[in-house]
GROMACS .gro file of C-alpha atoms in nm:
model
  222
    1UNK     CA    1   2.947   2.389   1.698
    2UNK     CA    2   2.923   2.154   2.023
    3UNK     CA    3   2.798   1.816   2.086
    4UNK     CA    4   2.750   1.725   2.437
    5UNK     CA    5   2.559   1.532   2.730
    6UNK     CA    6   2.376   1.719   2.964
    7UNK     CA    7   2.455   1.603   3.378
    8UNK     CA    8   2.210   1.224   3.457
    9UNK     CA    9   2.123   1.237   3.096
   10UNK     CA   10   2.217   0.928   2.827
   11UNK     CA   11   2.106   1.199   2.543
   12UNK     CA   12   2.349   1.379   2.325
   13UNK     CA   13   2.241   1.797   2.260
   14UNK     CA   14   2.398   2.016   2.006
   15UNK     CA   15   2.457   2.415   2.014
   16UNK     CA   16   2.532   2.594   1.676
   17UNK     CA   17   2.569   2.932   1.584
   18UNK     CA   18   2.389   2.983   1.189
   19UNK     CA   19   2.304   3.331   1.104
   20UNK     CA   20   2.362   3.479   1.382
   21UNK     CA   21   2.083   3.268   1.562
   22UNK     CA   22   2.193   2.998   1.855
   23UNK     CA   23   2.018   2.667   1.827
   24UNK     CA   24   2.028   2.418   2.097
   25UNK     CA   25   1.824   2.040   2.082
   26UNK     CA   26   1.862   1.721   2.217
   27UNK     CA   27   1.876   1.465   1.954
   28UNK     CA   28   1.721   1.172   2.175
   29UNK     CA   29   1.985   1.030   2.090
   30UNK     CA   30   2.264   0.790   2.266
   31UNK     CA   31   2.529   0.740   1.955
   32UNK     CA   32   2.725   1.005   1.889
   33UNK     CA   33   2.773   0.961   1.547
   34UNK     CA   34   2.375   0.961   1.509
   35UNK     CA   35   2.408   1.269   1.719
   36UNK     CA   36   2.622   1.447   1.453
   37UNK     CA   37   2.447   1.322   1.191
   38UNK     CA   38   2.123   1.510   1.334
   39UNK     CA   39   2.287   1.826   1.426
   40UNK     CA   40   2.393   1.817   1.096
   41UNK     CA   41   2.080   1.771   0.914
   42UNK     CA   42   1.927   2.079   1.140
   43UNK     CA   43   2.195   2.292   1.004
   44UNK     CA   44   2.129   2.183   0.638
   45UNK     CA   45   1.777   2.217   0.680
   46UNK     CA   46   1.818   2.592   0.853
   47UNK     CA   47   2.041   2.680   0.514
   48UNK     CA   48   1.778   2.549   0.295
   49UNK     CA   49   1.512   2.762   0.435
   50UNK     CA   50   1.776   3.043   0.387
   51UNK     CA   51   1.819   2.955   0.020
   52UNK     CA   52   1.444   2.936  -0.019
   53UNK     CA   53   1.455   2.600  -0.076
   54UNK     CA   54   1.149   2.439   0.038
   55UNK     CA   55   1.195   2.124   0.221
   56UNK     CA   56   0.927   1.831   0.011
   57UNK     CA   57   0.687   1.655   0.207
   58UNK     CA   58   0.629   1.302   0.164
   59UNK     CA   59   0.376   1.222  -0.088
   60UNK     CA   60   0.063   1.130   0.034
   61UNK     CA   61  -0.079   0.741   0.047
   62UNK     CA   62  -0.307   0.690  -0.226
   63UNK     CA   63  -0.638   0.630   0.008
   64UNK     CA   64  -0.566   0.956   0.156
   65UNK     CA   65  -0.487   1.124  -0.158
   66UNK     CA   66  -0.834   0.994  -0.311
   67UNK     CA   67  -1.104   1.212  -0.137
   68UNK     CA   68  -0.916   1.521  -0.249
   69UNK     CA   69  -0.911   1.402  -0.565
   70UNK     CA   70  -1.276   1.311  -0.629
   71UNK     CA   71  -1.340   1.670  -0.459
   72UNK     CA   72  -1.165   1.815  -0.727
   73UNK     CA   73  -1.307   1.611  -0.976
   74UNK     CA   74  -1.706   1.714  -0.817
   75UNK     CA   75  -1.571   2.074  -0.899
   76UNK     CA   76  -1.459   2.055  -1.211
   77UNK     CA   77  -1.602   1.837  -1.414
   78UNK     CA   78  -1.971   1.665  -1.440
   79UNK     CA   79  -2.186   1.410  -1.230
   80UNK     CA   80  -2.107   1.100  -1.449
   81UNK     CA   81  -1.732   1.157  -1.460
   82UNK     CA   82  -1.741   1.209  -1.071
   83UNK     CA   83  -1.946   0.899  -1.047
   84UNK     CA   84  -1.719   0.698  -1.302
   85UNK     CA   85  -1.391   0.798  -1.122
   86UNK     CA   86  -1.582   0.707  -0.796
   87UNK     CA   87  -1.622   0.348  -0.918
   88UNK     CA   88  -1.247   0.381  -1.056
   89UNK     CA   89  -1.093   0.485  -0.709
   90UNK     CA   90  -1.287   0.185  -0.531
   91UNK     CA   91  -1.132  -0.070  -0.800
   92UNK     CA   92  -0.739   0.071  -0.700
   93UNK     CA   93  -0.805   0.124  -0.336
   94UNK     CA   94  -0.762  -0.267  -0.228
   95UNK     CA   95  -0.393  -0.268  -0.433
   96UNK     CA   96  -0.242   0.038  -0.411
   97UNK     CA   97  -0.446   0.243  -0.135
   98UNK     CA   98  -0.163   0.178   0.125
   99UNK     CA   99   0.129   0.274  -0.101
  100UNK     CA  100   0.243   0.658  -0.142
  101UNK     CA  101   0.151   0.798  -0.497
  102UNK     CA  102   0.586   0.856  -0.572
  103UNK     CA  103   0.579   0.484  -0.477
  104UNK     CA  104   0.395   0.331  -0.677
  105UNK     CA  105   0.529   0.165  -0.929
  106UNK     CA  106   0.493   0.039  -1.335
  107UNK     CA  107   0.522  -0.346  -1.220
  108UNK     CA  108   0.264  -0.252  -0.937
  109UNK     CA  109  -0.003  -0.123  -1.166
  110UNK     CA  110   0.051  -0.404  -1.401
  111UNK     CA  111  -0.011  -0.668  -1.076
  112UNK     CA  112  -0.340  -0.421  -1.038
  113UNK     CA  113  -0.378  -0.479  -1.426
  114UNK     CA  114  -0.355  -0.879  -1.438
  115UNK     CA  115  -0.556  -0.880  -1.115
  116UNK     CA  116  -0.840  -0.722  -1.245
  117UNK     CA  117  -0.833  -0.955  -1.578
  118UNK     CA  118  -0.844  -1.269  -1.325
  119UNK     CA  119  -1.155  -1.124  -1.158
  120UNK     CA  120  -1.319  -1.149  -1.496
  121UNK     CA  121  -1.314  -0.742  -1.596
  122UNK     CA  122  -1.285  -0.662  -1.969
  123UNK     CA  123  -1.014  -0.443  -2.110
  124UNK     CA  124  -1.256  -0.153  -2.129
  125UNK     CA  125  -1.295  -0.182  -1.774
  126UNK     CA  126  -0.946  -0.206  -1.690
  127UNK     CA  127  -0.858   0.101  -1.875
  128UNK     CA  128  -1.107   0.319  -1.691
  129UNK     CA  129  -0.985   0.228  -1.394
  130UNK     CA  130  -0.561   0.304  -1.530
  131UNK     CA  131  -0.725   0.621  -1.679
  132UNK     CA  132  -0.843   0.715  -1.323
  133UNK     CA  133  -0.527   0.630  -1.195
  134UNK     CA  134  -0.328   0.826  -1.443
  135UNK     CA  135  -0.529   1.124  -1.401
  136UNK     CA  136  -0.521   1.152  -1.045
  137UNK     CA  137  -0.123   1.136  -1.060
  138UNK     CA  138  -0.188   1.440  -1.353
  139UNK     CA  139  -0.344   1.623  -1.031
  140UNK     CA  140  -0.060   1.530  -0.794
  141UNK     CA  141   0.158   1.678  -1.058
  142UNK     CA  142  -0.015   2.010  -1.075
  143UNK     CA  143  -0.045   2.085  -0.749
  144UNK     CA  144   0.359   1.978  -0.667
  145UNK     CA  145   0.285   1.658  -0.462
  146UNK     CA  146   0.491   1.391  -0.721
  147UNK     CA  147   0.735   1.520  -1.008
  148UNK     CA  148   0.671   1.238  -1.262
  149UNK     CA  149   0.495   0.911  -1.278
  150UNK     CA  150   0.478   0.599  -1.462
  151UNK     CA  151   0.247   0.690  -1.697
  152UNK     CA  152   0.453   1.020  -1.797
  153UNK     CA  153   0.742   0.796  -1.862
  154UNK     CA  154   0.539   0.536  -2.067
  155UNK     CA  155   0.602   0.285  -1.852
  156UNK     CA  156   0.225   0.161  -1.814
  157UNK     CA  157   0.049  -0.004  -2.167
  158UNK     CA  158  -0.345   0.013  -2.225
  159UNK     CA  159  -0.536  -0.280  -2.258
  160UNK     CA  160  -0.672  -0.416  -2.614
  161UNK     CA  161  -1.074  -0.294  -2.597
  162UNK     CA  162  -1.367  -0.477  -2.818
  163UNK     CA  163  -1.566  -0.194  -2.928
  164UNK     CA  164  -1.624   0.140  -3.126
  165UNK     CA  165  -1.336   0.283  -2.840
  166UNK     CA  166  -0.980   0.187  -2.730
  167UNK     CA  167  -0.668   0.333  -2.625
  168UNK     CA  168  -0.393   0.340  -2.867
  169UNK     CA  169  -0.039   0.153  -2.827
  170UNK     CA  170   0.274   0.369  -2.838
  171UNK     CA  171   0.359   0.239  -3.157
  172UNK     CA  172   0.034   0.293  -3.302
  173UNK     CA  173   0.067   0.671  -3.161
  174UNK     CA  174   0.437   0.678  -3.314
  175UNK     CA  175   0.272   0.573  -3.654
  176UNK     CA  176   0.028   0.854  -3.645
  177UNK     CA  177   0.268   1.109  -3.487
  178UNK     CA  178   0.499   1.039  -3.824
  179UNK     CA  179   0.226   1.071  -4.037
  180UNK     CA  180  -0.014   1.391  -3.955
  181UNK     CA  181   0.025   1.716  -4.071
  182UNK     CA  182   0.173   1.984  -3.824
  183UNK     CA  183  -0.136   2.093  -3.667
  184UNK     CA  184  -0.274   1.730  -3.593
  185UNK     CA  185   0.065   1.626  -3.459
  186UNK     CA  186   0.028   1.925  -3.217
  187UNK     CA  187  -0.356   1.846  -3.114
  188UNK     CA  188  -0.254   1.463  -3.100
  189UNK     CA  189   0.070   1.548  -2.898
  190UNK     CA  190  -0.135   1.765  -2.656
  191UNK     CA  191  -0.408   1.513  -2.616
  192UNK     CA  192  -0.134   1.220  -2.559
  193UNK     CA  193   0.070   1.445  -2.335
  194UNK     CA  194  -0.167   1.590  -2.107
  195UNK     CA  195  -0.438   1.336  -2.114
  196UNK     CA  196  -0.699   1.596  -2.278
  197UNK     CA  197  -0.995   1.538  -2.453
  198UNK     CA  198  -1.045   1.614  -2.805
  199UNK     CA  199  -1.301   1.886  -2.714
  200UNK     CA  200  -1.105   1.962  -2.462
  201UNK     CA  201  -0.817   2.068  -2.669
  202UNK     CA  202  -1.070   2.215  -2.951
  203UNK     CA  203  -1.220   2.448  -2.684
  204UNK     CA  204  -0.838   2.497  -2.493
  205UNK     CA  205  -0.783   2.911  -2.466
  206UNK     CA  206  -0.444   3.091  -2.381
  207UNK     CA  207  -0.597   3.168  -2.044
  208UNK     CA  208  -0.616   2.749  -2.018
  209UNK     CA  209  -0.263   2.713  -2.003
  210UNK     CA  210  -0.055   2.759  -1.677
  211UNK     CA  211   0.303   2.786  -1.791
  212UNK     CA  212   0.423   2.976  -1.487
  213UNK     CA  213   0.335   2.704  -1.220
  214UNK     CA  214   0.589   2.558  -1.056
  215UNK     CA  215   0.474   2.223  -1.283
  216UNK     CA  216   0.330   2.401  -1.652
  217UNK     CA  217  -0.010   2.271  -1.682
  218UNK     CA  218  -0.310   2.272  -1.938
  219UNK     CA  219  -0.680   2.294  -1.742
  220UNK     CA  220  -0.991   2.308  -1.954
  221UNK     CA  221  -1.339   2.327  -1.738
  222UNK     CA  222  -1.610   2.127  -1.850
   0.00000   0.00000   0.00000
């Protein structure tokens, strides 16, 4: 391998030999370490490829993740969960539309969380809108954008709700995991774990579950 200037040019260029193939680039580049350090990356990147590794592109930013995700949603499910999740999206796009969805952080969705509560939302509210968010990194997941998120590591609580409805803390979900027979631990752990509805997970099938994606997934259409 070579690193060298070409004649009136400030620019380093490299030449490498890698499977038989000659590459030659400028790096745009005046520091020769720099230059090295991009000649290597090329070379890394070219035995990648060879490996059939496939190089990750950087997650999307969560206002241009959004449309794709309320497409999906149109799809798949029905006109008042579209139009819910609509209303949802709009509440997290003045927070965290400008950061990237593997950015985005537990402390940042609980600034989203007491921001919301100072505007004079309920709990109820709030939740819709976490559920919306949680969800749409569920679909990030599945299609290999993100590996993980805050909500799969339990980083994110659930607001307290008034009502006939609310979303359970992990230690009342401990307390019932403990307690239930084998096959409502199961339905309780799918429901928990994939963010499922109960008649979702009543009416799941074998042909529901995706175990050999790249990222195992459960999808049951409405």
């Amino acid at each position: 391998m070579s690193l060298f200037k070409r004649p009136n040019s400030p620019y380093y260029w490299y030449e490498f030999i890698f499977e038989g193939g000659r590459y030659r680039r400028s790096t745009k580049l005046t520091n020769k370490k720099a230059a090295e350090n991009a000649k290597s990356i090329h070379r890394a990147k070219l035995a990648q490829a060879r490996a059939g590794i496939a190089e990750r592109k950087p997650a999307p930013l969560l206002k241009h993740f959004a449309p794709r995700f309320l497409a999906s949603v149109k799809l798949e499910r029905k006109p008042n969960t579209h139009r819910c999740y609509s209303i949802s999206v709009n509440n997290l796009l003045p927070k965290l539309g400008a950061k990237r969805l593997d950015e985005i952080t537990a402390g940042e969705i609980q600034e989203f969380k007491e921001s919301r509560l100072k505007d004079g939302r309920s709990g109820a509210t709030v939740n819709r809108d976490l559920e919306c968010l949680r969800r749409m990194f569920c679909v990030a997941m599945k299609t290999d954008i993100i590996t993980t998120s805050p909500f799969v590591a339990r980083k994110v609580e659930f607001l307290p709700e008034n009502g006939r409805e609310r979303v359970l803390t992990f230690t009342e979900e401990k307390k019932y995991l403990d307690a239930a027979s084998p096959l409502l631990r199961d339905v309780a752990t799918i429901i928990l774990e994939m963010g499922l509805r109960p008649e979702e997970v009543f009416h799941m099938r074998a042909v529901n579950v995706h175990l050999s994606a790249a990222t195992p997934y459960v999808h049951v259409p409405d």
